[in-house]
Coordinates of C-alpha atoms in Angstrom, one line a residue:
X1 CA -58.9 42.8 -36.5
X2 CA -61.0 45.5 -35.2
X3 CA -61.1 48.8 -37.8
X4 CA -60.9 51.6 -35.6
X5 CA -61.6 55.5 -36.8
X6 CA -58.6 57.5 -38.0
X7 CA -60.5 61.2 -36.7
X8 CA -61.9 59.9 -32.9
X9 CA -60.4 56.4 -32.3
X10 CA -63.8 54.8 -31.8
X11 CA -63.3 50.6 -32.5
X12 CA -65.0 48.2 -34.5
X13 CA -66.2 50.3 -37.4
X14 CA -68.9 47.7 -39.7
X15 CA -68.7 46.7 -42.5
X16 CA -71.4 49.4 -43.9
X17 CA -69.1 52.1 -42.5
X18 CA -66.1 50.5 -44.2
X19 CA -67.8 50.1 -47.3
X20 CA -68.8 54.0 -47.7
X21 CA -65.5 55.0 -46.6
X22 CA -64.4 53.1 -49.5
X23 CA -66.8 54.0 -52.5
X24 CA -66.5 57.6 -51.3
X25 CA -62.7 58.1 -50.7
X26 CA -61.3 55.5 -53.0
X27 CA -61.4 51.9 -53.0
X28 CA -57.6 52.0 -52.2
X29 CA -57.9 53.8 -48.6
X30 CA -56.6 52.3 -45.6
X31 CA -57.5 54.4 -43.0
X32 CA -61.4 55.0 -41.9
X33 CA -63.2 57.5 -40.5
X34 CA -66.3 56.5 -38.3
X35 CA -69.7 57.4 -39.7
X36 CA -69.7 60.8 -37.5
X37 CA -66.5 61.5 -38.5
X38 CA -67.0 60.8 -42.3
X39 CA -69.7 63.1 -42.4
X40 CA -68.1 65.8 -40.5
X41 CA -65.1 65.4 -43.3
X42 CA -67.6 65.0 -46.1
X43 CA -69.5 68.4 -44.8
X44 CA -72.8 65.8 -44.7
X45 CA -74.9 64.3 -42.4
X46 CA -74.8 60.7 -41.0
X47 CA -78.2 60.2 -41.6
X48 CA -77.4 61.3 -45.4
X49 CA -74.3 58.6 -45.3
X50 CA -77.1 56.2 -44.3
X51 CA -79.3 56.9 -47.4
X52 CA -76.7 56.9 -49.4
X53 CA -75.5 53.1 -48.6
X54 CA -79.2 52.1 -48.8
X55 CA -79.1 53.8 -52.4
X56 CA -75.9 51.9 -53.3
X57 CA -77.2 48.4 -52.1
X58 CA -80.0 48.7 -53.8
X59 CA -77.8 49.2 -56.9
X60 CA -76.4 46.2 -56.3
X61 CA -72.9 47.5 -55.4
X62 CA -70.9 44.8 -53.8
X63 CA -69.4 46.7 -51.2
X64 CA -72.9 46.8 -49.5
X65 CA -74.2 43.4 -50.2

């Protein structure tokens, strides 16, 4: 099943992209925004989304493994 962006409607969103949708809206979402799109909501950047899942892997968090 392709994920496909709530905002824009772009397909086949990563699993990265689902993964900081998740630890940044709630765990619980089922709807996800693209990586543009999430930042845009977020009032971020997407190269600080990008950081920030490199930062959580390197936690160890298991949405990012």
């Amino acid at each position: 099943m392709k994920i496909k962006c709530v905002a824009c409607g772009k397909e086949g969103l990563n699993k990265d992209t689902v993964g900081i949708n998740k630890k940044l809206l709630g765990n619980k979402v089922e709807t996800f925004y693209c990586m543009d799109c999430l930042a845009g909501y977020l009032d971020t950047t997407t190269e600080e989304l990008l950081e920030k899942i490199e930062e959580f892997r390197e936690e160890g968090c298991k949405l990012f493994l």
